[in-house]
Short mmCIF file of C-alpha atoms and ligand atoms in Angstrom, two decimals:
data_model
loop_
_atom_site.label_atom_id
_atom_site.label_comp_id
_atom_site.label_asym_id
_atom_site.label_seq_id
_atom_site.Cartn_x
_atom_site.Cartn_y
_atom_site.Cartn_z
CA MET A 28 220.45 213.27 79.45
CA SER A 29 218.28 216.11 80.56
CA ILE A 30 220.27 218.96 82.69
CA ASN A 31 218.87 219.55 85.91
CA ALA A 32 219.29 223.21 86.86
CA TYR A 33 218.61 225.26 90.18
CA LEU A 34 217.12 228.35 89.42
CA PHE A 35 217.63 230.98 91.98
CA GLY A 36 215.76 234.39 92.29
CA ALA A 37 213.67 234.09 89.45
CA VAL A 38 212.06 237.64 88.70
CA ASN A 39 208.89 235.84 86.50
CA ARG A 40 208.21 232.41 84.87
CA GLN A 41 210.21 233.14 81.56
CA LEU A 42 213.66 231.11 82.57
CA GLU A 43 211.73 228.58 83.75
CA GLU A 44 209.34 228.36 80.92
CA LEU A 45 212.93 228.61 78.54
CA LEU A 46 214.51 225.84 80.29
CA HIS A 47 211.60 223.48 80.23
CA ALA A 48 211.43 224.00 76.63
CA SER A 49 215.11 223.01 76.13
CA GLY A 50 214.66 219.82 78.09
CA ALA A 51 216.10 220.68 81.25
CA ARG A 52 214.69 220.02 84.89
CA THR A 53 214.45 222.93 87.24
CA VAL A 54 214.15 223.80 90.98
CA ALA A 55 213.16 227.10 92.08
CA PHE A 56 214.84 229.02 94.88
CA PRO A 57 214.68 232.72 96.33
CA LEU A 58 217.75 234.57 95.90
CA ASP A 59 218.35 234.19 99.62
CA ALA A 60 218.67 230.57 99.40
CA LEU A 61 222.02 230.91 97.90
CA ALA A 62 223.43 231.97 101.60
CA GLY A 63 224.19 228.13 103.11
CA LEU A 64 224.89 226.74 99.75
CA ALA A 65 228.52 227.13 100.22
CA ALA A 66 228.59 225.51 103.75
CA GLN A 67 227.21 222.41 102.51
CA PRO A 68 228.00 219.39 100.01
CA PRO A 69 227.96 220.39 96.40
CA PRO A 70 224.26 220.40 95.36
CA PRO A 71 222.81 217.58 92.92
CA THR A 72 222.60 220.09 90.32
CA ASP A 73 224.52 220.00 86.75
CA VAL A 74 224.27 223.92 86.31
CA MET A 75 222.93 226.95 88.78
CA ILE A 76 220.95 230.20 87.07
CA VAL A 77 221.08 233.17 88.96
CA ASP A 78 218.52 235.86 87.86
CA LEU A 79 219.80 238.92 88.50
CA ARG A 80 217.78 241.14 86.65
CA GLY A 81 216.66 244.59 87.90
CA ARG A 82 219.65 244.17 90.39
CA SER A 83 222.88 245.97 90.26
CA ALA A 84 225.37 243.58 92.27
CA VAL A 85 226.59 239.92 92.26
CA PRO A 86 225.74 238.49 95.87
CA ALA A 87 228.71 238.01 97.64
CA ASP A 88 227.24 234.35 98.26
CA VAL A 89 227.96 233.67 94.92
CA ALA A 90 231.77 233.89 95.04
CA LEU A 91 231.43 231.63 98.39
CA ILE A 92 229.58 229.14 96.47
CA LYS A 93 231.90 228.91 93.36
CA ARG A 94 235.14 228.80 95.56
CA GLN A 95 233.64 225.86 97.87
CA HIS A 96 232.10 224.14 94.85
CA PRO A 97 234.74 224.78 91.82
CA LEU A 98 233.02 222.29 89.37
CA LEU A 99 229.59 223.71 89.57
CA GLY A 100 228.42 225.65 86.48
CA ILE A 101 226.86 228.72 87.19
CA VAL A 102 225.19 230.72 84.55
CA ILE A 103 224.12 234.63 85.67
CA VAL A 104 221.23 236.49 84.07
CA ALA A 105 221.03 240.24 84.17
CA SER A 106 219.38 243.35 82.49
CA SER A 107 222.24 244.57 80.78
CA LEU A 108 225.84 244.05 80.22
CA ASP A 109 226.68 246.20 82.85
CA PRO A 110 230.40 246.24 83.55
CA VAL A 111 230.39 246.93 87.36
CA MET A 112 228.35 243.65 87.23
CA MET A 113 230.36 241.61 85.09
CA LEU A 114 233.50 242.11 86.69
CA GLU A 115 231.93 241.25 89.87
CA ALA A 116 230.86 238.19 88.29
CA MET A 117 234.19 237.17 86.69
CA ARG A 118 235.80 237.90 90.41
CA SER A 119 233.21 235.45 91.40
CA GLY A 120 234.67 232.91 89.03
CA VAL A 121 231.38 232.99 87.02
CA THR A 122 231.93 233.28 83.16
CA GLU A 123 228.69 232.96 81.60
CA PHE A 124 226.77 236.45 81.69
CA VAL A 125 223.21 236.09 79.90
CA THR A 126 221.55 239.73 79.51
CA GLU A 127 218.02 240.69 78.32
CA PRO A 128 216.50 240.15 75.78
CA VAL A 129 216.98 236.39 77.10
CA SER A 130 216.56 233.87 74.31
CA SER A 131 216.41 230.15 74.39
CA ALA A 132 219.62 230.07 72.37
CA ASP A 133 221.54 232.02 74.40
CA LEU A 134 220.76 230.58 77.78
CA GLY A 135 221.33 226.73 76.08
CA ALA A 136 224.89 227.66 74.57
CA ALA A 137 225.68 229.43 77.82
CA ILE A 138 224.50 226.10 79.78
CA ASP A 139 226.47 224.22 77.39
CA ARG A 140 229.48 225.92 77.82
CA VAL A 141 229.52 225.62 81.70
CA MET A 142 228.64 221.75 81.03
CA ALA A 143 231.66 221.32 79.08
CA GLN A 144 233.92 222.90 81.48
CA GLN A 145 233.15 219.92 84.05
CA PRO A 146 235.05 216.98 83.71
CA ALA A 147 234.38 214.17 81.74
CA ARG A 148 232.59 211.07 83.46
CA ASP A 149 233.42 207.65 83.25
CA PRO A 150 231.15 205.88 80.84
CA GLY A 151 228.08 204.54 81.96
CA GLN A 152 226.96 201.21 82.02
CA VAL A 153 225.81 199.94 78.77
CA VAL A 154 223.28 196.69 78.58
CA ALA A 155 222.36 195.48 75.31
CA PHE A 156 219.51 193.05 74.98
CA ILE A 157 219.54 190.88 72.09
CA GLY A 158 217.20 188.13 70.85
CA GLY A 159 218.21 184.60 69.70
CA LYS A 160 215.22 185.07 67.03
CA GLY A 161 212.49 187.31 66.90
CA GLY A 162 209.45 187.16 69.19
CA VAL A 163 211.28 185.68 72.22
CA GLY A 164 210.44 188.55 74.32
CA THR A 165 213.60 190.74 73.97
CA THR A 166 211.93 194.42 73.89
CA THR A 167 209.69 193.32 76.60
CA LEU A 168 212.66 192.55 78.63
CA ALA A 169 214.89 195.90 77.37
CA VAL A 170 212.17 198.31 78.63
CA ASN A 171 211.23 196.62 81.55
CA VAL A 172 214.53 196.03 83.00
CA ALA A 173 215.53 199.86 81.71
CA THR A 174 212.19 201.18 83.10
CA ALA A 175 213.37 199.70 86.52
CA ILE A 176 216.55 201.01 86.54
CA GLY A 177 215.55 204.57 85.43
CA ARG A 178 212.72 205.00 87.67
CA SER A 179 214.89 206.01 91.01
CA VAL A 180 216.85 208.78 89.19
CA PRO A 181 214.81 210.53 86.16
CA SER A 182 216.75 210.77 83.08
CA SER A 183 219.72 208.36 84.61
CA THR A 184 218.78 206.06 82.11
CA LEU A 185 218.45 206.08 78.16
CA LEU A 186 216.92 203.27 76.23
CA ILE A 187 218.10 203.22 72.56
CA ASP A 188 216.02 201.07 70.02
CA LEU A 189 218.56 200.16 67.72
CA HIS A 190 215.65 198.73 64.90
CA VAL A 191 216.36 201.96 63.22
CA GLY A 192 213.08 201.67 61.05
CA THR A 193 211.27 198.63 62.63
CA GLY A 194 211.22 198.96 66.58
CA ASP A 195 208.48 199.26 68.80
CA ALA A 196 210.43 200.03 72.03
CA ALA A 197 208.10 203.31 72.43
CA LEU A 198 204.77 201.68 71.82
CA PHE A 199 205.87 199.80 75.11
CA VAL A 200 206.67 202.98 77.00
CA GLY A 201 203.92 205.19 75.72
CA ALA A 202 205.88 207.37 73.60
CA GLU A 203 205.55 209.48 70.58
CA PRO A 204 209.14 211.01 70.21
CA ARG A 205 209.60 213.51 67.60
CA PHE A 206 213.14 212.63 66.86
CA SER A 207 214.59 209.35 66.34
CA VAL A 208 218.05 206.64 66.12
CA ALA A 209 217.71 207.59 62.45
CA ASP A 210 218.22 211.37 63.09
CA ALA A 211 221.11 210.44 65.25
CA LEU A 212 222.83 208.15 62.97
CA GLU A 213 222.42 210.25 60.09
CA ASN A 214 224.07 213.35 62.07
CA VAL A 215 226.70 211.78 63.75
CA GLN A 216 229.20 214.17 63.36
CA ARG A 217 227.14 216.74 65.27
CA LEU A 218 226.68 214.07 67.88
CA ASP A 219 227.40 215.91 71.38
CA ASP A 220 225.75 216.30 74.44
CA ALA A 221 223.45 219.00 73.14
CA PHE A 222 222.42 217.29 70.18
CA LEU A 223 221.63 213.89 71.76
CA ARG A 224 219.55 215.83 74.30
CA SER A 225 217.55 217.47 71.95
CA LEU A 226 216.78 214.10 69.71
CA VAL A 227 215.84 212.30 73.20
CA GLY A 228 212.51 211.69 74.33
CA ARG A 229 211.18 211.77 77.89
CA THR A 230 208.49 209.20 79.07
CA LYS A 231 206.43 209.78 82.25
CA PHE A 232 207.94 207.51 84.75
CA GLY A 233 211.72 208.89 84.44
CA LEU A 234 213.27 206.91 81.46
CA ASP A 235 214.75 208.59 78.45
CA LEU A 236 214.06 206.99 75.09
CA LEU A 237 215.81 207.44 71.47
CA ALA A 238 213.25 205.52 69.57
CA SER A 239 213.23 203.83 66.35
CA SER A 240 212.20 205.87 63.44
CA ASP A 241 208.86 205.64 61.13
CA ARG A 242 211.03 206.75 58.00
CA GLY A 243 213.99 204.60 58.09
CA MET A 244 217.45 205.84 57.25
CA MET A 245 218.74 207.06 54.10
CA GLY A 246 221.16 204.33 53.16
CA PRO A 247 222.52 201.71 55.17
CA VAL A 248 223.43 201.49 58.66
CA ASP A 249 227.02 202.20 58.96
CA VAL A 250 228.65 200.48 62.37
CA ARG A 251 231.24 203.43 63.24
CA ALA A 252 228.32 205.52 63.36
CA VAL A 253 226.05 203.30 66.03
CA ARG A 254 229.48 202.86 67.66
CA THR A 255 229.65 206.89 67.91
CA LEU A 256 226.23 207.10 69.02
CA ILE A 257 226.46 204.46 71.86
CA GLU A 258 229.71 206.43 73.05
CA CYS A 259 228.02 209.39 73.39
CA ALA A 260 225.00 208.07 75.28
CA ALA A 261 227.50 206.20 77.39
CA ARG A 262 229.29 209.43 78.44
CA HIS A 263 226.04 211.24 79.53
CA TYR A 264 223.91 208.53 80.81
CA PRO A 265 225.18 206.49 84.17
CA CYS A 266 222.91 204.00 82.18
CA VAL A 267 222.43 203.01 78.49
CA VAL A 268 220.17 200.13 77.54
CA LEU A 269 220.10 199.11 74.04
CA ASP A 270 217.39 197.03 72.10
CA VAL A 271 219.46 195.15 69.17
CA PRO A 272 218.18 193.62 66.17
CA HIS A 273 219.35 190.17 65.76
CA ALA A 274 219.33 189.78 62.16
CA ASP A 275 221.66 193.23 61.55
CA PRO A 276 225.20 192.03 61.73
CA SER A 277 226.47 195.58 61.93
CA MET A 278 224.83 196.19 65.16
CA LEU A 279 226.51 193.03 66.68
CA ASP A 280 229.84 194.73 65.52
CA ALA A 281 229.14 197.94 67.33
CA LEU A 282 228.74 196.30 70.77
CA GLU A 283 232.24 197.19 72.22
CA LEU A 284 231.20 199.90 75.11
CA ALA A 285 228.56 197.05 76.18
CA THR A 286 229.05 196.40 79.71
CA THR A 287 226.76 193.37 79.31
CA ILE A 288 225.15 191.46 76.41
CA VAL A 289 222.15 189.65 77.11
CA VAL A 290 221.07 187.29 74.84
CA VAL A 291 217.50 186.58 75.20
CA ALA A 292 216.21 182.76 74.69
CA ASN A 293 212.89 180.96 75.00
CA GLN A 294 211.81 177.54 75.18
CA GLU A 295 211.35 176.87 71.44
CA LEU A 296 213.78 174.81 69.81
CA SER A 297 214.76 177.53 67.25
CA ALA A 298 215.43 180.33 69.60
CA VAL A 299 217.51 178.15 71.61
CA ARG A 300 219.54 177.07 68.62
CA GLY A 301 219.70 180.85 67.52
CA ALA A 302 220.87 182.43 71.12
CA SER A 303 223.31 179.58 71.11
CA ARG A 304 225.07 180.59 67.86
CA MET A 305 224.74 184.26 68.85
CA ALA A 306 225.96 183.91 72.23
CA ALA A 307 229.20 181.88 70.89
CA ALA A 308 229.40 184.54 68.50
CA LEU A 309 229.32 187.51 71.09
CA ARG A 310 231.61 185.34 73.48
CA GLN A 311 234.31 185.20 71.19
CA ARG A 312 234.05 188.52 69.94
CA TYR A 313 233.52 190.51 73.32
CA GLY A 314 234.70 187.81 75.93
CA ARG A 315 233.05 185.34 78.02
CA ASP A 316 232.25 187.55 80.99
CA ARG A 317 230.39 190.19 79.22
CA VAL A 318 227.86 188.07 77.68
CA ALA A 319 224.63 186.56 79.90
CA ILE A 320 221.86 184.04 78.49
CA VAL A 321 218.22 184.31 79.84
CA VAL A 322 215.08 182.78 79.04
CA SER A 323 212.12 184.85 78.25
CA ARG A 324 208.37 183.53 78.82
CA TYR A 325 209.25 180.32 80.91
CA ASP A 326 207.55 178.00 81.37
CA THR A 327 208.33 175.05 84.02
CA VAL A 328 206.30 172.24 82.43
CA ALA A 329 207.63 172.79 78.96
CA GLU A 330 209.52 169.87 77.15
CA ILE A 331 212.90 171.95 77.03
CA GLY A 332 214.01 173.07 80.43
CA ARG A 333 216.42 174.63 81.58
CA LYS A 334 219.17 172.57 82.02
CA GLU A 335 218.65 171.20 78.46
CA ILE A 336 219.42 175.04 77.35
CA GLU A 337 222.20 175.44 79.87
CA ARG A 338 223.70 172.44 77.81
CA VAL A 339 223.10 173.83 74.77
CA MET A 340 224.55 177.18 75.46
CA GLY A 341 227.56 175.84 77.52
CA SER A 342 226.58 177.79 80.17
CA PRO A 343 224.25 179.02 83.16
CA ILE A 344 221.35 180.94 82.54
CA ALA A 345 221.79 184.09 84.64
CA GLN A 346 217.84 184.62 84.81
CA VAL A 347 214.13 183.23 83.72
CA PHE A 348 211.54 185.66 83.31
CA PRO A 349 208.21 183.85 83.56
CA SER A 350 205.66 183.48 80.84
CA ASP A 351 202.41 185.63 81.29
CA TYR A 352 201.12 186.55 78.09
CA ARG A 353 197.97 188.08 79.60
CA LEU A 354 200.07 190.72 81.75
CA ALA A 355 202.50 191.11 78.75
CA LEU A 356 200.21 192.05 76.33
CA GLY A 357 197.74 194.33 78.48
CA ALA A 358 200.92 196.14 79.51
CA LEU A 359 202.15 196.37 76.01
CA ASN A 360 198.20 198.05 74.93
CA VAL A 361 198.62 200.43 77.42
CA GLY A 362 201.98 201.85 76.83
CA ARG A 363 202.96 201.50 80.57
CA PRO A 364 205.91 198.57 81.53
CA LEU A 365 204.73 196.16 84.00
CA VAL A 366 207.61 196.33 86.19
CA LEU A 367 205.95 199.47 87.14
CA ASP A 368 203.12 197.99 89.10
CA ASN A 369 205.47 195.32 90.69
CA HIS A 370 202.71 192.44 92.61
CA ASN A 371 203.24 190.11 90.25
CA LYS A 372 206.06 187.30 89.25
CA LEU A 373 206.68 188.54 86.00
CA ALA A 374 207.65 192.27 87.09
CA ALA A 375 209.41 191.03 90.15
CA SER A 376 211.89 188.74 88.11
CA PHE A 377 212.45 192.27 85.67
CA ALA A 378 213.20 194.20 88.94
CA THR A 379 215.41 192.00 90.36
CA PHE A 380 217.49 191.50 87.27
CA ALA A 381 217.79 195.02 86.99
CA ARG A 382 219.07 195.35 90.74
CA GLY A 383 221.60 192.72 89.71
CA LEU A 384 222.58 194.66 86.82
CA THR A 385 222.91 197.97 88.91
CA SER A 386 224.34 196.30 91.91
CA ASN A 387 226.99 194.50 90.18
CA ALA A 388 227.88 197.62 88.27
CA SER A 389 228.69 199.72 91.82
CA SER A 390 230.45 196.97 93.25
CA GLU A 391 232.73 195.24 90.45
CA PRO A 392 236.24 196.48 90.41
CA ALA A 393 237.45 198.14 86.90
CA VAL A 394 239.54 196.17 84.79
CA GLU A 395 242.34 197.53 82.96
CA THR A 396 240.63 198.74 80.20
CA GLY A 397 238.85 201.15 82.65
CA ARG A 398 235.22 199.64 82.02
CA SER A 399 233.61 197.83 84.68
CA ASN A 400 233.82 194.30 84.44
CA GLY A 401 230.90 192.55 82.86
CA LEU A 402 227.87 192.87 85.05
CA PHE A 403 226.97 188.98 84.90
CA GLY A 404 230.55 187.96 84.52
CA ARG A 405 229.57 185.40 87.02
CA PHE A 406 227.30 183.84 84.98
CA GLY A 407 229.25 183.48 82.09
CA ARG A 408 232.20 181.44 83.49
CA THR A 409 231.28 177.82 83.50
N1 ADP B 509 207.44 186.83 79.96
C1 ADP B 509 206.20 187.22 78.65
N2 ADP B 509 205.10 186.23 78.96
C2 ADP B 509 204.69 185.95 78.14
N3 ADP B 509 204.38 186.75 77.13
C3 ADP B 509 205.53 187.38 76.70
C4 ADP B 509 206.82 187.56 77.58
N4 ADP B 509 207.27 188.68 77.31
C5 ADP B 509 206.97 188.90 76.21
N5 ADP B 509 205.82 188.57 75.65
C6 ADP B 509 205.09 188.52 74.27
O1 ADP B 509 205.57 188.61 73.34
C7 ADP B 509 205.56 189.07 72.19
C8 ADP B 509 206.77 189.49 71.89
O2 ADP B 509 207.38 190.55 72.78
P1 ADP B 509 208.46 191.34 72.34
O3 ADP B 509 209.23 191.64 73.59
O4 ADP B 509 207.84 192.15 71.29
O5 ADP B 509 209.52 190.21 71.61
P2 ADP B 509 210.74 190.82 70.82
O6 ADP B 509 211.49 192.05 71.02
O7 ADP B 509 212.00 189.34 70.96
O8 ADP B 509 210.53 190.40 69.05
C9 ADP B 509 204.68 190.31 72.84
O9 ADP B 509 203.27 189.83 72.22
C10 ADP B 509 204.82 189.89 74.37
O10 ADP B 509 203.58 190.78 74.91
MG1 MG B 510 211.92 193.54 69.68
#
């Protein structure tokens, strides 16, 4: 997740540049915009940075804001460790005070400390996509659904490509991230919000991505590490989408936190059979309500139709996605998910599915575990 920061009274571009370099999104305001903030609802930002360099007093508005919005993290940047100003800051309830020369490390550490004081959020939705066999369109679906969910609120959705050394999700979104899921899994003991943020890549359209690696992993994938990664991601992102390799049993064991597991079939007999076995195993392991079945590349005149697939699966199909190879391939070749250009049936079906996931997520009551009920629970019941 990238941090959203409000920056007040910046005396030059330095703070903004340091924040951008660390992956934060900033909105800049003049210092006098602090007045009035206390009277408003809590601003939609993770942290406020108040640049007081060249000044000798902490504006009274800072104390008012802190009193009205005690959970809002505030960092003051000052010219020096002036004892009078530090005392004023502390009286205002501000504990983070960064002085010149301001470094990226000092600013980042202060932000991490104020973020750590904020209460933990409920874990976000985790939607896992897994194919009945390779080539059915799982990555296409995962990428488009993640893009559709993430585009309204930038950095609200993280797509993790769990094909550690063989994934191609980054190609679908035209990204070439420097770090990968292998870096996360190999350093899982260090995995916290800040470390995750440093590994995650951005796309132009708001989706964050933890991509597969070109180099593979040193050693086998540890299921506990995958679980820890998913847990960390779900703590920090309202929505996490997983592109799960179908042939790796350790990945299937790591999906406890998934709110919905979407098994993808197409109309080939082998894919239907594979999806049926996969869905049965996943239902047994994680409960019926959490597993949804969809059909990708759906052809209305194909020999195996919706009814036959439902019979084999023993449950209704949550959604079919029409076949449009030219469109799917064209989008892949330019690295732009086709759901962004919503004027064809395939894009509309991705958008509808994404809407179903998010609208159910906000309306379904939490169950005893504290996790939201399966997003597509109604589809899993027969
Ligand atoms: N709805 C669709 N209609 C036609 N072709 C599709 C569709 N979805 C995906 N494809 C194509 O199928 C191929 C495999 O898709 P991909 O998403 O990589 O599958 P998987 O992840 O299951 O291996 C790609 O060439 C892709 O463009
Ligand atoms: Mg794939």
